Amino acid sequence: YLGDVQIVTEFADYRVEIVARFHRAMQDIYEQQREQGNDHVRLHIVAHSEGTVVSFLGMLQAMSGQQLATPAAPNDAPQMQDTGEVPEWLKHVHGFMTIGSPIDKHLLLWPRLWKSLNPKLANGILPEGRIKWRNYYDYGDPIGFALDTARRWLDQQESTVFQFCGCPKCRHDMGFARYLLPGKAHNDYWNDHEVFEHFVDDVVSQPTANTANHSPAKRPTDKPIIPWLSPALPYLFSAVLLIVGVYILCKAVTNFTFPDDPLTKHFLITQLEMEPTSGVSRWDLFRNTLGISGLLAGVTLFARFPRLAAGNLWKSAGFIAFIMSCPVYFFAVTCSAQQQIGAIFARFGHYAPTVGVLLLGLIVGGLGFLFTGPSRQEGEDRRQRWFWKGMRPLIACGAVGVALIVTSILYPQYFDIETQLTAAERTQFLQLAEKDREIIKAAGFDRDEVLQLLKKDPECLGKRLMSVKPFLTARPPVWPVLPATAGFLYLWWLATLVFDLAFVWQRYVRRSVANQRLSEWAPGRLGRLSRDESETCRSAQA
């Protein structure tokens, strides 16, 4: 919740009251234990999310000699005062458990919060020795990460109070892939007994008398399948949305192109003595859907990769993704469907329908990227654009391309059947009477059906065509294709949006690229990314 973060980081009055409540709670717990006769108080702090920032800030204040002031009246807001002495409760803190912690972000984004703190005042004065800090984070958690910056900051402050090392041997900072749903992982720690068992075994439990035989606590590790299934789920969801959208459009166009009309088939067989081309089978419809979806996925990646990640590498990756989608379209989509989809390009040669559709996809992807690129006009705010931003250019260019293809399928008479015939077949077709040719074009016959008609006697064929013209030229209503096209465009847009979010999630959150960039921008030693912690392992020094 952004309000919680903002209240702590940017509103000093609220922050003072919130952190003072933490001091009050720790002081009350300690005094209660003392009143019950417990002479060996051992306090352990378990904090989650923004609570890790509040508790860490509270402990640093205590280490810097700040204590809770005695209120003048019972209802007065709690206040802190600088006494120069460490509060008694801090000396009995033994463990600090953080889960889903954003401490690093707070150190990098709000450096003024930490400037007045001097935790090295508490070095060597804690009876328990050092506070054992263990951090746990799932890779699917958008808030919790490794706390490298926190360790660097403590080193910069010359503080040795915490036992918190990130070297491979100690691994006090533990990342894993244990939770299936990204985002929800931020709260799944509470139901993970292995995470809490590790903290209890490693920190809370008193060491045994025979430390030599004391086995180390078992760290929480990745669960089977989760490391690859959790990142893949958003991409699978995006792919399913795209496939469903393509299926809706293909099904509507197929129902228009190959209507299941027994009466028309009867007249074709009895009056014209021809075998009508069978409709699209379920298997062919499935193949066509996957092939077209693969091509659209390549077009989408070509347009979106350079917008989601900077650099020529991602531009090349988008182009390679499109090139890889071309064979998917060529081998998955049936030959008849390729000829039908690319009928508008048929006049340019036998393979022109396939090549034309692929080039059309390349143009759509390229325009979708270029029109959402950085502004070329000085002073123009890209956010003020209405159309040339986001995915609008990609979807609009795609809509134009789809409209051309769908129109060529629905109204084949406007895209001459002659272009699909060889020179000899075209000559034979032109020998038919003009009115007969118009009927054939209006009927939407494909190439195989036209070849059957050319084998008939032209004079007899003309009479038969005229006798069944009303049945041949009657077409199903076209309106179901319109909502199907709208549904396809919407699902394509939604699938692209889900992909964008998944890509940003995986790259900038799950792989911590955002944290790395913040660390690179941070000044001084706090911004160093590479550091051999094994050489400065605090446990080894202890």
XYZ file of C-alpha atoms in Angstrom:
542
model
C 0.000 0.000 0.000
C 1.699 3.154 -1.274
C 0.140 5.296 1.466
C 1.903 3.288 4.165
C 5.281 3.758 2.486
C 4.704 7.461 1.911
C 3.571 8.053 5.492
C 6.757 6.509 6.862
C 9.191 8.082 4.400
C 7.848 11.554 3.628
C 5.829 12.689 6.658
C 8.147 13.234 9.601
C 5.411 13.678 12.232
C 3.749 10.382 11.342
C 7.109 8.620 11.081
C 8.187 9.771 14.524
C 4.929 8.542 16.048
C 5.045 5.189 14.217
C 8.660 4.425 15.138
C 8.055 5.629 18.696
C 5.257 3.052 18.979
C 7.813 0.405 18.055
C 10.093 1.668 20.850
C 7.158 1.639 23.276
C 6.230 -1.934 22.341
C 9.826 -3.179 22.781
C 10.211 -1.359 26.084
C 6.890 -2.676 27.437
C 7.673 -6.247 26.428
C 11.090 -6.070 28.084
C 9.728 -4.574 31.307
C 6.928 -7.138 31.445
C 9.444 -9.965 31.199
C 11.543 -8.428 33.958
C 8.501 -8.039 36.212
C 7.775 -11.738 35.737
C 11.221 -12.550 37.112
C 12.883 -13.425 33.817
C 16.527 -12.473 34.291
C 17.577 -13.725 30.868
C 15.268 -11.875 28.483
C 15.792 -12.810 24.848
C 13.842 -10.712 22.348
C 13.292 -11.661 18.700
C 11.769 -9.320 16.161
C 9.803 -10.778 13.231
C 8.961 -8.090 10.665
C 7.227 -8.129 7.296
C 7.203 -5.658 4.405
C 7.131 -2.007 5.563
C 7.295 -3.311 9.117
C 10.900 -4.304 8.437
C 11.700 -0.645 7.678
C 9.980 0.591 10.849
C 11.713 -1.988 13.068
C 15.117 -1.481 11.409
C 14.803 2.288 11.747
C 13.743 1.880 15.379
C 16.722 -0.303 16.225
C 19.122 2.055 14.470
C 17.719 4.949 16.502
C 18.228 2.943 19.682
C 21.794 2.107 18.602
C 22.361 5.830 18.007
C 21.425 6.693 21.602
C 17.822 7.758 21.015
C 15.249 6.662 23.591
C 11.539 7.086 24.181
C 10.820 10.297 26.097
C 8.498 10.247 29.078
C 5.222 11.901 27.987
C 4.052 14.941 29.932
C 0.480 13.653 29.812
C -0.875 10.117 29.293
C -2.534 11.016 25.985
C 0.462 12.818 24.515
C 1.941 11.442 21.305
C 5.147 9.461 21.911
C 8.363 11.396 21.294
C 12.023 10.454 20.980
C 14.942 12.102 22.767
C 18.686 11.874 22.227
C 20.220 10.547 25.452
C 23.492 9.218 24.103
C 22.779 5.872 25.785
C 21.501 2.622 24.344
C 18.071 1.638 25.765
C 18.027 -1.445 27.934
C 15.661 -3.411 25.731
C 18.049 -3.242 22.777
C 20.698 -5.112 24.774
C 18.365 -8.126 24.889
C 17.454 -8.305 21.201
C 18.847 -11.602 19.998
C 17.301 -12.084 16.545
C 15.872 -10.044 13.697
C 13.777 -11.812 11.038
C 12.757 -9.884 7.931
C 10.454 -11.306 5.240
C 9.522 -9.463 2.053
C 11.676 -6.519 3.096
C 12.031 -3.280 1.051
C 14.799 -1.828 3.255
C 17.189 -1.503 0.305
C 14.720 0.639 -1.649
C 14.289 2.944 1.336
C 18.043 3.336 1.740
C 18.412 4.248 -1.929
C 15.297 6.355 -2.509
C 15.122 8.210 0.819
C 18.743 8.660 1.970
C 17.832 11.578 4.273
C 16.019 9.181 6.601
C 19.320 7.634 7.616
C 21.745 10.564 7.695
C 21.313 11.402 11.387
C 21.872 7.816 12.559
C 25.121 6.592 14.068
C 24.645 2.895 14.946
C 28.330 2.272 15.648
C 27.747 3.680 19.154
C 26.275 0.282 20.045
C 29.313 -1.703 18.869
C 30.442 -4.168 21.525
C 27.990 -3.187 24.262
C 25.273 -5.775 23.639
C 25.447 -8.617 26.184
C 24.119 -11.068 23.615
C 27.040 -10.199 21.370
C 25.395 -9.434 18.040
C 21.865 -9.419 16.715
C 21.382 -12.342 14.348
C 19.662 -10.926 11.284
C 18.124 -13.318 8.770
C 16.351 -12.064 5.649
C 13.991 -14.201 3.541
C 12.560 -13.262 0.149
C 10.812 -15.068 -2.684
C 11.820 -14.232 -6.261
C 8.159 -13.640 -7.100
C 7.804 -11.010 -4.374
C 7.622 -7.512 -5.933
C 8.603 -5.843 -2.659
C 11.140 -8.092 -0.923
C 14.657 -8.545 -2.274
C 18.171 -9.301 -1.131
C 19.454 -6.606 1.223
C 22.899 -5.972 -0.274
C 22.547 -2.217 0.120
C 21.686 -2.583 3.815
C 24.898 -4.540 4.415
C 26.940 -1.968 2.506
C 25.312 0.833 4.457
C 26.121 -0.844 7.792
C 29.728 -1.300 6.653
C 29.838 2.347 5.643
C 28.616 3.295 9.133
C 31.252 0.958 10.676
C 28.511 -0.855 12.553
C 29.165 -4.425 13.722
C 25.970 -4.925 15.740
C 24.231 -7.198 13.237
C 25.347 -10.656 12.220
C 24.173 -10.414 8.625
C 26.451 -11.766 5.914
C 25.606 -12.416 2.288
C 28.531 -14.665 1.416
C 27.755 -18.161 0.020
C 29.073 -19.816 3.183
C 26.909 -17.933 5.687
C 23.918 -17.015 3.550
C 22.042 -14.965 6.088
C 20.255 -13.346 3.136
C 18.133 -16.120 1.591
C 16.271 -15.971 -1.701
C 14.178 -18.808 -3.103
C 11.319 -19.731 -5.429
C 8.686 -21.358 -3.234
C 5.398 -19.624 -4.058
C 3.447 -20.163 -7.256
C 1.586 -16.918 -7.891
C 3.679 -13.802 -8.521
C 2.695 -10.889 -6.321
C 0.792 -13.090 -3.889
C 4.210 -14.359 -2.855
C 4.576 -11.215 -0.729
C 2.108 -12.651 1.802
C 2.773 -16.375 1.385
C 5.660 -16.332 3.874
C 3.197 -16.475 6.759
C 2.011 -19.932 5.701
C 5.500 -21.334 5.061
C 6.552 -23.349 8.084
C 10.023 -24.080 6.657
C 10.925 -20.390 6.638
C 9.981 -19.959 10.284
C 11.511 -23.284 11.270
C 14.845 -22.121 9.880
C 14.717 -18.898 11.891
C 13.729 -20.776 15.036
C 16.445 -23.414 14.606
C 19.144 -20.964 13.528
C 18.415 -18.024 15.810
C 15.727 -18.531 18.454
C 16.761 -21.911 19.839
C 19.441 -21.832 22.515
C 22.704 -23.414 21.314
C 23.317 -26.892 22.662
C 26.032 -27.628 25.120
C 27.884 -29.719 22.597
C 28.162 -27.196 19.773
C 30.401 -29.520 17.786
C 27.474 -31.903 17.269
C 24.988 -29.141 16.614
C 23.825 -29.514 13.005
C 23.165 -26.296 11.052
C 19.582 -25.262 10.435
C 18.065 -26.355 7.152
C 17.641 -23.370 4.861
C 14.432 -23.022 2.844
C 15.129 -23.999 -0.756
C 13.268 -23.842 -4.047
C 10.210 -26.018 -4.383
C 10.008 -28.391 -7.378
C 8.612 -26.880 -10.591
C 8.028 -23.459 -8.990
C 11.258 -21.820 -10.350
C 10.085 -22.203 -13.953
C 6.297 -22.513 -13.540
C 5.829 -19.304 -11.556
C 7.585 -17.082 -14.156
C 5.861 -18.916 -17.015
C 2.283 -18.530 -15.774
C 1.771 -14.891 -16.903
C 3.228 -15.675 -20.338
C 0.989 -18.736 -20.661
C -2.009 -16.628 -19.740
C -1.032 -14.062 -22.378
C -0.657 -16.784 -25.017
C -4.053 -18.286 -24.142
C -5.738 -14.894 -24.513
C -4.171 -14.421 -27.948
C -5.101 -17.926 -29.118
C -8.709 -17.496 -27.941
C -8.952 -14.183 -29.793
C -7.602 -15.684 -33.013
C -9.924 -18.691 -32.687
C -12.997 -16.433 -32.335
C -12.081 -14.567 -35.516
C -11.133 -17.695 -37.490
C -14.321 -19.463 -36.465
C -16.516 -16.536 -37.528
C -14.755 -16.161 -40.890
C -14.853 -19.921 -41.502
C -18.605 -20.056 -40.800
C -19.115 -17.320 -43.389
C -16.786 -18.778 -45.995
C -17.843 -22.401 -45.635
C -21.490 -22.291 -44.537
C -22.990 -25.629 -43.710
C -25.846 -25.346 -46.216
C -27.088 -28.782 -47.438
C -29.330 -27.187 -50.103
C -26.429 -25.371 -51.774
C -24.349 -28.535 -51.723
C -27.258 -30.433 -53.297
C -27.471 -28.000 -56.224
C -23.693 -28.015 -56.690
C -23.680 -31.776 -56.961
C -26.860 -32.320 -58.984
C -27.028 -29.240 -61.226
C -23.326 -28.444 -61.768
C -22.039 -31.998 -61.369
C -19.150 -30.901 -59.166
C -17.891 -31.940 -55.775
C -17.926 -28.902 -53.451
C -14.792 -28.267 -51.461
C -15.241 -29.569 -47.949
C -15.280 -27.068 -45.082
C -12.471 -26.561 -42.609
C -12.122 -29.515 -40.258
C -11.597 -29.043 -36.533
C -7.991 -30.128 -36.860
C -7.347 -27.651 -39.671
C -9.064 -24.886 -37.674
C -6.838 -25.733 -34.697
C -3.722 -25.653 -36.892
C -4.704 -22.386 -38.485
C -5.423 -20.823 -35.110
C -2.030 -21.821 -33.714
C -0.180 -20.719 -36.848
C -1.833 -17.309 -36.991
C -1.367 -16.876 -33.234
C 2.332 -17.672 -33.612
C 2.731 -15.021 -36.308
C 0.850 -12.429 -34.250
C 3.010 -13.275 -31.242
C 6.112 -12.579 -33.331
C 4.637 -9.279 -34.536
C 3.843 -8.316 -30.944
C 7.308 -9.161 -29.649
C 8.879 -7.242 -32.532
C 6.889 -4.145 -31.551
C 7.070 -4.440 -27.758
C 10.571 -5.699 -26.898
C 12.320 -2.404 -27.776
C 9.706 -0.485 -25.782
C 10.146 -2.602 -22.636
C 13.954 -2.767 -22.512
C 16.551 -0.383 -23.886
C 19.422 -1.332 -26.170
C 20.078 -2.855 -29.569
C 20.050 -6.315 -27.994
C 16.315 -6.152 -27.395
C 15.645 -4.635 -30.808
C 17.459 -7.622 -32.313
C 15.572 -9.981 -30.016
C 12.255 -8.596 -31.258
C 13.262 -8.989 -34.898
C 14.523 -12.538 -34.272
C 11.231 -13.380 -32.552
C 9.357 -12.249 -35.660
C 11.660 -14.245 -37.974
C 11.064 -17.349 -35.839
C 7.301 -16.846 -36.049
C 7.339 -16.959 -39.855
C 8.053 -20.735 -40.102
C 5.328 -21.316 -37.516
C 2.824 -19.632 -39.813
C 4.171 -21.353 -42.937
C 4.108 -24.906 -41.557
C 1.113 -24.725 -39.210
C -1.449 -22.943 -41.387
C -2.902 -25.104 -44.158
C -2.008 -24.263 -47.763
C -5.616 -23.478 -48.677
C -5.912 -21.170 -45.675
C -2.683 -19.386 -46.607
C -4.027 -18.821 -50.126
C -7.296 -17.580 -48.706
C -5.749 -15.300 -46.079
C -3.333 -13.778 -48.577
C -5.732 -13.619 -51.527
C -5.086 -9.910 -51.834
C -1.489 -10.707 -52.842
C -2.301 -13.698 -55.068
C -1.758 -11.815 -58.338
C 1.977 -11.588 -57.619
C 2.696 -15.329 -57.785
C 2.066 -18.711 -56.216
C 3.847 -17.973 -52.916
C 2.796 -14.322 -52.877
C -0.165 -14.894 -50.473
C 2.138 -16.338 -47.815
C 4.999 -13.886 -48.359
C 2.564 -10.968 -48.519
C 0.998 -11.814 -45.161
C 4.444 -12.148 -43.553
C 5.532 -8.789 -44.965
C 2.277 -7.268 -43.762
C 3.061 -8.588 -40.275
C 6.546 -7.094 -40.462
C 5.109 -3.704 -41.410
C 2.511 -3.813 -38.626
C 5.156 -4.684 -36.010
C 7.573 -2.057 -37.288
C 4.972 0.694 -37.303
C 3.742 -0.360 -33.883
C 7.257 0.227 -32.544
C 8.162 3.362 -34.481
C 4.973 5.266 -33.729
C 5.424 4.791 -29.968
C 9.106 5.700 -29.980
C 10.708 8.699 -28.295
C 9.582 12.118 -29.394
C 11.544 13.693 -32.221
C 10.183 17.167 -31.493
C 11.979 19.179 -28.893
C 9.871 19.849 -25.838
C 7.077 17.420 -26.751
C 5.690 15.429 -23.865
C 4.962 11.900 -25.052
C 2.446 11.481 -22.253
C 0.280 14.179 -23.837
C -0.154 12.214 -27.027
C -3.561 10.724 -27.581
C -2.942 8.127 -30.257
C 0.806 7.678 -30.740
C 1.510 6.056 -27.395
C 1.096 2.742 -25.638
C -0.248 -0.095 -27.745
C -2.687 2.015 -29.751
C -0.522 2.260 -32.893
C 0.180 -1.488 -32.863
C -3.476 -2.432 -32.457
C -4.581 0.165 -35.021
C -2.064 -1.015 -37.633
C -3.031 -4.587 -36.880
C -6.707 -3.712 -37.269
C -6.049 -2.283 -40.745
C -4.114 -5.412 -41.747
C -6.798 -7.721 -40.388
C -9.492 -5.684 -42.171
C -7.726 -6.149 -45.508
C -7.337 -9.880 -44.989
C -10.856 -10.466 -43.689
C -12.379 -8.383 -46.494
C -10.494 -10.391 -49.111
C -11.934 -13.567 -47.589
C -15.478 -12.327 -47.179
C -15.714 -10.685 -50.592
C -13.550 -12.732 -52.954
C -15.235 -11.192 -55.989
C -13.198 -8.052 -55.359
C -9.975 -10.047 -55.422
C -9.944 -11.757 -58.828
C -9.892 -15.561 -58.867
C -7.901 -15.303 -62.092
C -4.763 -14.459 -60.105
C -4.879 -17.926 -58.527
C -4.916 -19.708 -61.891
C -2.060 -20.663 -64.153
C -1.712 -19.050 -67.579
C -3.447 -21.937 -69.347
C -6.226 -22.089 -66.750
C -6.685 -18.332 -66.929
C -7.053 -18.491 -70.722
C -9.688 -21.177 -70.390
C -11.504 -19.175 -67.717
C -11.595 -16.055 -69.900
C -13.292 -18.060 -72.637
C -16.390 -18.289 -70.463
C -19.135 -15.728 -70.939
C -18.750 -12.576 -68.840
C -21.973 -13.197 -66.952
C -20.792 -16.716 -66.110
C -17.471 -15.390 -64.819
C -19.294 -12.875 -62.616
C -21.464 -15.619 -61.117
C -18.392 -17.732 -60.375
C -16.659 -14.778 -58.687
C -19.767 -13.846 -56.681
C -20.179 -17.456 -55.555
C -16.746 -17.367 -53.925
C -15.506 -20.596 -55.514
C -11.962 -21.513 -54.672
C -9.404 -22.691 -57.209
C -10.240 -26.394 -56.994
C -13.931 -25.736 -57.553
C -13.211 -23.430 -60.524
C -11.038 -26.115 -62.124
C -13.959 -28.534 -61.880
C -16.213 -26.037 -63.646
C -13.702 -25.452 -66.451
C -13.942 -29.117 -67.392
C -17.628 -28.680 -68.258
C -19.035 -27.636 -71.605
C -19.129 -23.788 -71.526
C -22.589 -23.496 -73.084
C -24.136 -26.094 -70.807
C -22.274 -24.620 -67.812
C -23.767 -21.168 -68.498
C -27.313 -22.498 -68.418
C -26.747 -24.423 -65.225
C -25.078 -21.450 -63.505
C -28.058 -19.244 -64.348
C -30.502 -21.838 -62.982
C -28.805 -21.982 -59.562
C -27.511 -18.387 -59.413
C -29.763 -17.373 -56.453
C -28.331 -20.193 -54.356
C -24.723 -19.569 -55.383
C -24.693 -15.836 -54.773
C -26.633 -15.946 -51.507
C -24.189 -15.512 -48.618
C -24.660 -15.810 -44.868
C -24.988 -12.547 -42.893
C -21.639 -10.828 -42.382
C -22.474 -9.111 -39.087
C -21.221 -11.986 -36.848
C -17.726 -11.339 -38.214
C -17.771 -7.746 -36.928
C -18.128 -8.532 -33.181
C -15.702 -11.420 -33.659
C -13.143 -8.983 -35.090
C -13.741 -6.561 -32.232
C -13.338 -9.393 -29.718
C -10.127 -10.510 -31.387
C -8.644 -6.996 -31.280
C -9.600 -6.619 -27.626
C -8.111 -9.969 -26.631
C -4.956 -9.177 -28.643
C -4.650 -5.891 -26.769
C -5.267 -7.650 -23.440
C -2.738 -10.392 -24.241
C -0.149 -7.742 -25.141
C -0.835 -5.863 -21.921
C -0.425 -9.035 -19.865
C 2.829 -9.784 -21.697
C 4.148 -6.282 -21.009
C 3.363 -6.609 -17.323
C 4.891 -10.090 -17.160
C 8.055 -8.948 -18.934
C 8.456 -5.926 -16.677
C 7.799 -8.159 -13.676
C 10.352 -10.795 -14.630
C 13.085 -8.412 -15.770
C 12.848 -5.529 -13.351
C 11.333 -7.191 -10.277
C 12.088 -10.901 -10.216
C 15.634 -10.438 -11.538
C 16.118 -7.293 -9.400
C 17.190 -5.137 -12.358
C 15.336 -2.158 -10.846
C 17.288 -2.513 -7.598
C 20.530 -2.855 -9.528
C 19.840 0.358 -11.443
C 19.065 2.210 -8.225
C 22.307 0.938 -6.743
C 24.253 2.051 -9.815
C 22.833 5.566 -9.477
C 23.520 5.793 -5.738
C 26.585 7.908 -4.876
C 29.679 6.711 -3.063
C 30.282 3.315 -1.577
C 26.565 2.676 -1.189
C 26.262 2.389 -4.962
C 28.841 -0.344 -5.412
C 27.305 -3.452 -6.901
C 30.156 -5.924 -6.916
C 31.796 -6.826 -3.659
C 33.531 -9.946 -2.406
C 31.745 -10.443 0.866
C 33.692 -13.594 1.618
C 36.727 -11.438 2.384
C 34.805 -9.314 4.857
C 32.568 -12.012 6.261
C 31.375 -10.750 9.601
C 30.923 -14.248 10.936
C 34.540 -15.060 10.195
C 35.671 -11.851 11.892
C 33.552 -12.697 14.924
